[in-house]
Amino acid sequence: MIKIRPQKLFAYLRLELKKWLLNYQFVRGSVNYVAICIFLSAMTSFKSLIPDINSFSWDPALANFDRQLHGGLAPWEIIQPLVGMPVISHFIDIIYGAWFVVMLTAVFWFIFISKNEQLRRQFLLTYILSWAINGTVLAVFFSSVGPAFFANVYPETINPYQGLMAYLNNADASYPLVALEAQKMLWEFYQSSALGTAGGISSMPSMHVSIAFLILLACWRAHYFAPKVFGSIFLALILIGSVHLGWHYAIDGYLSIVTTLMIWKLSAYLVSNEITKPVTCEVIERKTDPA
């Protein structure tokens, strides 16, 4: 109305909308978006089946290795003097919860908006493979529940995260923590053996860190400095939050970073390889021999 000023506004909008809806990028993106939504629903529901496939057993070993890797201290004990204040924990909890919004925004961007075709395909392929490999194959092999549920699953083992969970419950009285409510809900799902989207318990490796690192990798391909800063800070806060809020052992995040980087490199190879390029059919004219 202001810039173009068409004579027939609604007729113009109808034509533009029709053109947009029939645009190849929009149609392709819509199909991809629906497929990814179905895929994510299946992946998150699959988490509920992990203990049926491979019982939780890795937590004591992971907790012990986590402590040895960090000089005899549990990672949450190392960062507690820096973040162990209710208001800071509340802030970290908000950022950790915003991970879903940031993830879906990034997926939406690369499905519908991104003009960099190679980066778009590399991001989406890495995204799918990260959920398939990190969130499924490795999650089943390293079947574990994480610090928040350690005492529930291993009642006969000394809980090295009792102090962390006690602090979080005290902090929750001053600044409500969504993480504690989510952990309570997941445990109820686990006890009832319910299947559902966003259900299931799985610690190793961390999908929060995996996707945050994938977003960082994509941000570092941008021409502007701001996305790189955002991606770096976001990854750091998610990694800290995964430990501080009792969701993961630190090594869950470390492994996620390593495997996601490997998947990113593999995706770059596949995207640049002929097997991922569209197949074109050529009509070959054959000359018939008169004889």
Short mmCIF file of C-alpha atoms in Angstrom, two decimals:
data_model
loop_
_atom_site.label_atom_id
_atom_site.label_comp_id
_atom_site.label_asym_id
_atom_site.label_seq_id
_atom_site.Cartn_x
_atom_site.Cartn_y
_atom_site.Cartn_z
CA MET A 1 0.00 0.00 0.00
CA ILE A 2 2.83 2.40 0.74
CA LYS A 3 5.63 1.38 -1.58
CA ILE A 4 4.00 -0.38 -4.56
CA ARG A 5 0.55 1.24 -4.31
CA PRO A 6 -1.34 -1.09 -6.68
CA GLN A 7 -4.59 0.17 -8.18
CA LYS A 8 -6.51 -2.91 -7.00
CA LEU A 9 -5.03 -3.87 -3.66
CA PHE A 10 -6.87 -7.14 -2.97
CA ALA A 11 -6.50 -8.37 -6.54
CA TYR A 12 -2.77 -7.64 -6.34
CA LEU A 13 -2.45 -9.44 -2.98
CA ARG A 14 -4.36 -12.45 -4.32
CA LEU A 15 -2.01 -12.75 -7.27
CA GLU A 16 1.09 -12.32 -5.08
CA LEU A 17 -0.16 -14.89 -2.59
CA LYS A 18 -0.91 -17.35 -5.38
CA LYS A 19 2.53 -16.79 -6.85
CA TRP A 20 4.14 -17.36 -3.44
CA LEU A 21 2.16 -20.51 -2.65
CA LEU A 22 3.06 -22.02 -6.01
CA ASN A 23 6.71 -21.08 -5.63
CA TYR A 24 9.04 -24.08 -5.74
CA GLN A 25 10.94 -23.02 -2.60
CA PHE A 26 7.71 -22.75 -0.60
CA VAL A 27 6.30 -26.08 -1.82
CA ARG A 28 9.60 -27.85 -1.20
CA GLY A 29 9.89 -26.24 2.22
CA SER A 30 6.36 -27.24 3.19
CA VAL A 31 7.04 -30.88 2.34
CA ASN A 32 10.34 -30.77 4.25
CA TYR A 33 8.72 -29.09 7.23
CA VAL A 34 5.96 -31.71 7.53
CA ALA A 35 8.50 -34.52 7.12
CA ILE A 36 10.78 -33.08 9.81
CA CYS A 37 7.85 -32.61 12.22
CA ILE A 38 6.88 -36.27 11.80
CA PHE A 39 10.52 -37.32 12.13
CA LEU A 40 11.02 -35.32 15.35
CA SER A 41 7.83 -36.71 16.83
CA ALA A 42 9.07 -40.23 16.12
CA MET A 43 12.55 -39.52 17.53
CA THR A 44 11.31 -37.99 20.78
CA SER A 45 8.74 -40.75 21.25
CA PHE A 46 11.46 -43.34 20.62
CA LYS A 47 13.29 -42.08 23.72
CA SER A 48 10.56 -43.71 25.81
CA LEU A 49 11.60 -47.10 24.42
CA ILE A 50 15.32 -46.82 25.27
CA PRO A 51 15.15 -48.59 28.67
CA ASP A 52 13.12 -51.40 27.07
CA ILE A 53 15.82 -51.91 24.44
CA ASN A 54 18.80 -51.41 26.75
CA SER A 55 18.27 -50.92 30.49
CA PHE A 56 19.76 -47.84 32.16
CA SER A 57 23.20 -48.85 33.42
CA TRP A 58 25.83 -46.35 32.29
CA ASP A 59 25.30 -43.58 34.86
CA PRO A 60 27.75 -44.69 37.58
CA ALA A 61 30.52 -45.13 34.99
CA LEU A 62 29.73 -41.81 33.30
CA ALA A 63 29.61 -39.96 36.63
CA ASN A 64 32.95 -41.48 37.66
CA PHE A 65 34.62 -40.67 34.33
CA ASP A 66 33.17 -37.16 34.46
CA ARG A 67 34.79 -36.60 37.83
CA GLN A 68 38.15 -38.07 36.78
CA LEU A 69 38.20 -35.95 33.63
CA HIS A 70 37.74 -32.79 35.69
CA GLY A 71 40.46 -33.34 38.26
CA GLY A 72 38.48 -35.26 40.85
CA LEU A 73 35.56 -32.83 41.01
CA ALA A 74 32.14 -33.18 39.47
CA PRO A 75 31.65 -30.47 36.80
CA TRP A 76 28.63 -29.04 38.63
CA GLU A 77 30.85 -28.46 41.67
CA ILE A 78 33.37 -26.56 39.51
CA ILE A 79 30.83 -24.13 38.05
CA GLN A 80 28.69 -23.83 41.20
CA PRO A 81 30.63 -20.84 42.63
CA LEU A 82 29.99 -18.97 39.35
CA VAL A 83 26.35 -19.84 38.69
CA GLY A 84 25.12 -21.06 42.06
CA MET A 85 22.73 -18.16 42.71
CA PRO A 86 18.96 -18.54 42.26
CA VAL A 87 18.63 -15.57 39.90
CA ILE A 88 21.44 -16.87 37.67
CA SER A 89 20.00 -20.37 37.72
CA HIS A 90 16.65 -18.90 36.69
CA PHE A 91 18.28 -17.08 33.77
CA ILE A 92 20.08 -20.24 32.63
CA ASP A 93 16.81 -22.16 32.96
CA ILE A 94 15.08 -19.66 30.63
CA ILE A 95 17.82 -19.94 28.02
CA TYR A 96 17.79 -23.72 28.25
CA GLY A 97 14.03 -23.75 27.73
CA ALA A 98 14.39 -21.36 24.78
CA TRP A 99 16.47 -24.02 23.02
CA PHE A 100 13.30 -25.39 21.41
CA VAL A 101 12.42 -21.98 19.96
CA VAL A 102 15.95 -21.38 18.65
CA MET A 103 16.12 -24.87 17.15
CA LEU A 104 12.80 -24.57 15.33
CA THR A 105 13.67 -21.05 14.15
CA ALA A 106 16.93 -22.33 12.66
CA VAL A 107 15.13 -25.25 10.99
CA PHE A 108 12.45 -22.90 9.63
CA TRP A 109 15.14 -20.57 8.28
CA PHE A 110 16.98 -23.29 6.39
CA ILE A 111 13.78 -24.85 5.09
CA PHE A 112 12.06 -21.75 3.76
CA ILE A 113 14.39 -18.73 3.68
CA SER A 114 18.07 -19.60 3.22
CA LYS A 115 19.44 -18.81 -0.24
CA ASN A 116 22.68 -20.73 0.31
CA GLU A 117 21.67 -24.08 -1.17
CA GLN A 118 24.79 -25.98 -0.10
CA LEU A 119 24.62 -24.71 3.49
CA ARG A 120 20.89 -25.35 3.59
CA ARG A 121 21.28 -28.97 2.57
CA GLN A 122 24.29 -29.49 4.83
CA PHE A 123 22.45 -28.09 7.86
CA LEU A 124 19.29 -30.14 7.31
CA LEU A 125 21.21 -33.34 6.60
CA THR A 126 23.34 -32.84 9.73
CA TYR A 127 20.18 -32.09 11.71
CA ILE A 128 18.50 -35.33 10.67
CA LEU A 129 21.63 -37.46 11.11
CA SER A 130 22.33 -35.92 14.53
CA TRP A 131 18.94 -37.01 15.79
CA ALA A 132 19.32 -40.43 14.17
CA ILE A 133 22.87 -41.11 15.39
CA ASN A 134 23.23 -39.10 18.61
CA GLY A 135 19.62 -39.20 19.69
CA THR A 136 18.95 -42.82 18.76
CA VAL A 137 21.95 -45.11 18.15
CA LEU A 138 24.30 -43.65 20.77
CA ALA A 139 21.46 -42.95 23.19
CA VAL A 140 20.51 -46.64 23.15
CA PHE A 141 24.11 -47.81 23.50
CA PHE A 142 24.93 -45.38 26.37
CA SER A 143 21.56 -45.88 28.05
CA SER A 144 21.58 -43.43 30.96
CA VAL A 145 19.29 -41.06 32.87
CA GLY A 146 21.54 -38.20 33.98
CA PRO A 147 22.15 -36.54 37.36
CA ALA A 148 18.53 -35.49 37.98
CA PHE A 149 17.31 -39.10 38.05
CA PHE A 150 20.46 -40.75 39.44
CA ALA A 151 19.02 -41.37 42.91
CA ASN A 152 15.77 -42.74 41.47
CA VAL A 153 17.37 -45.34 39.21
CA TYR A 154 20.36 -46.27 41.40
CA PRO A 155 19.03 -46.11 44.99
CA GLU A 156 21.77 -48.40 46.31
CA THR A 157 24.57 -46.20 44.90
CA ILE A 158 25.80 -43.07 46.63
CA ASN A 159 24.30 -40.12 44.77
CA PRO A 160 27.06 -37.62 43.86
CA TYR A 161 24.42 -35.11 42.72
CA GLN A 162 22.43 -34.88 45.93
CA GLY A 163 23.95 -31.46 46.66
CA LEU A 164 23.11 -30.16 43.18
CA MET A 165 19.48 -31.28 43.32
CA ALA A 166 19.11 -29.88 46.85
CA TYR A 167 20.37 -26.50 45.64
CA LEU A 168 18.03 -26.52 42.62
CA ASN A 169 15.02 -27.28 44.80
CA ASN A 170 15.97 -24.44 47.16
CA ALA A 171 16.48 -22.07 44.21
CA ASP A 172 13.11 -23.11 42.81
CA ALA A 173 11.44 -21.69 45.92
CA SER A 174 12.75 -18.21 45.02
CA TYR A 175 12.78 -18.40 41.22
CA PRO A 176 10.68 -21.20 39.70
CA LEU A 177 12.74 -23.52 37.48
CA VAL A 178 11.02 -25.08 34.49
CA ALA A 179 13.71 -27.78 34.45
CA LEU A 180 12.47 -29.27 37.73
CA GLU A 181 8.88 -29.40 36.50
CA ALA A 182 10.02 -31.02 33.24
CA GLN A 183 12.09 -33.58 35.16
CA LYS A 184 9.10 -34.40 37.33
CA MET A 185 6.92 -34.86 34.26
CA LEU A 186 9.48 -37.11 32.54
CA TRP A 187 9.81 -39.29 35.61
CA GLU A 188 6.02 -39.70 35.76
CA PHE A 189 6.08 -40.69 32.07
CA TYR A 190 8.82 -43.20 32.80
CA GLN A 191 6.97 -44.75 35.74
CA SER A 192 3.78 -45.10 33.72
CA SER A 193 5.68 -46.39 30.66
CA ALA A 194 3.88 -43.77 28.57
CA LEU A 195 4.88 -43.00 25.00
CA GLY A 196 4.62 -39.48 23.72
CA THR A 197 6.25 -36.54 22.04
CA ALA A 198 8.88 -34.88 24.25
CA GLY A 199 8.72 -37.90 26.55
CA GLY A 200 11.44 -40.35 27.52
CA ILE A 201 14.65 -40.02 29.49
CA SER A 202 18.08 -40.03 27.87
CA SER A 203 21.32 -38.43 29.00
CA MET A 204 24.27 -39.54 26.86
CA PRO A 205 24.78 -37.86 24.46
CA SER A 206 23.12 -34.46 24.85
CA MET A 207 20.85 -33.46 21.98
CA HIS A 208 20.58 -29.94 23.42
CA VAL A 209 24.33 -29.49 23.04
CA SER A 210 24.39 -31.30 19.70
CA ILE A 211 21.82 -28.98 18.10
CA ALA A 212 23.30 -25.88 19.77
CA PHE A 213 26.70 -26.79 18.29
CA LEU A 214 25.10 -27.37 14.88
CA ILE A 215 23.58 -23.89 15.07
CA LEU A 216 27.02 -22.51 15.96
CA LEU A 217 28.56 -24.23 12.93
CA ALA A 218 25.90 -22.67 10.70
CA CYS A 219 26.34 -19.24 12.33
CA TRP A 220 30.07 -19.32 11.64
CA ARG A 221 29.29 -19.66 7.94
CA ALA A 222 27.48 -16.31 8.03
CA HIS A 223 29.15 -13.16 6.69
CA TYR A 224 28.17 -11.09 9.74
CA PHE A 225 29.80 -11.07 13.16
CA ALA A 226 26.57 -10.99 15.22
CA PRO A 227 25.40 -14.55 14.35
CA LYS A 228 28.83 -15.90 15.31
CA VAL A 229 28.66 -14.19 18.71
CA PHE A 230 25.10 -15.41 19.27
CA GLY A 231 25.95 -19.00 18.32
CA SER A 232 29.00 -19.07 20.60
CA ILE A 233 27.18 -17.63 23.62
CA PHE A 234 24.15 -19.85 23.05
CA LEU A 235 26.29 -23.01 22.92
CA ALA A 236 28.18 -22.01 26.08
CA LEU A 237 24.95 -21.38 28.02
CA ILE A 238 23.35 -24.62 26.83
CA LEU A 239 26.44 -26.61 27.81
CA ILE A 240 26.57 -24.96 31.24
CA GLY A 241 22.82 -25.32 31.68
CA SER A 242 22.88 -29.02 30.80
CA VAL A 243 25.22 -29.60 33.76
CA HIS A 244 23.93 -26.98 36.20
CA LEU A 245 20.27 -27.96 35.83
CA GLY A 246 21.01 -31.64 36.37
CA TRP A 247 20.11 -32.83 32.90
CA HIS A 248 23.49 -34.15 31.76
CA TYR A 249 27.02 -35.08 32.67
CA ALA A 250 29.55 -32.74 31.09
CA ILE A 251 30.92 -35.56 28.93
CA ASP A 252 27.45 -35.91 27.39
CA GLY A 253 27.98 -32.49 25.83
CA TYR A 254 31.60 -33.14 24.92
CA LEU A 255 30.71 -36.29 23.01
CA SER A 256 27.85 -34.48 21.28
CA ILE A 257 30.20 -31.78 20.03
CA VAL A 258 32.64 -34.36 18.64
CA THR A 259 30.01 -36.52 16.94
CA THR A 260 28.08 -33.53 15.56
CA LEU A 261 31.27 -32.13 14.04
CA MET A 262 31.94 -35.50 12.40
CA ILE A 263 28.38 -35.60 11.05
CA TRP A 264 28.77 -32.00 9.80
CA LYS A 265 31.90 -32.99 7.88
CA LEU A 266 30.20 -36.10 6.49
CA SER A 267 27.20 -34.03 5.39
CA ALA A 268 29.48 -31.55 3.64
CA TYR A 269 31.00 -34.43 1.69
CA LEU A 270 27.61 -35.91 0.80
CA VAL A 271 26.17 -32.56 -0.25
CA SER A 272 29.09 -31.88 -2.56
CA ASN A 273 29.03 -35.43 -3.90
CA GLU A 274 27.06 -36.51 -6.92
CA ILE A 275 24.83 -38.81 -4.88
CA THR A 276 23.00 -35.85 -3.35
CA LYS A 277 22.60 -33.86 -6.55
CA PRO A 278 19.26 -33.93 -8.36
CA VAL A 279 19.10 -36.58 -11.04
CA THR A 280 18.36 -35.16 -14.48
CA CYS A 281 17.08 -37.08 -17.42
CA GLU A 282 18.43 -36.30 -20.84
CA VAL A 283 16.71 -37.20 -24.07
CA ILE A 284 19.15 -38.81 -26.44
CA GLU A 285 18.30 -38.71 -30.09
CA ARG A 286 19.40 -41.79 -31.95
CA LYS A 287 19.95 -41.76 -35.65
CA THR A 288 18.55 -44.80 -37.35
CA ASP A 289 20.67 -46.56 -39.91
CA PRO A 290 18.83 -46.59 -43.26
CA ALA A 291 20.38 -49.95 -44.01
#
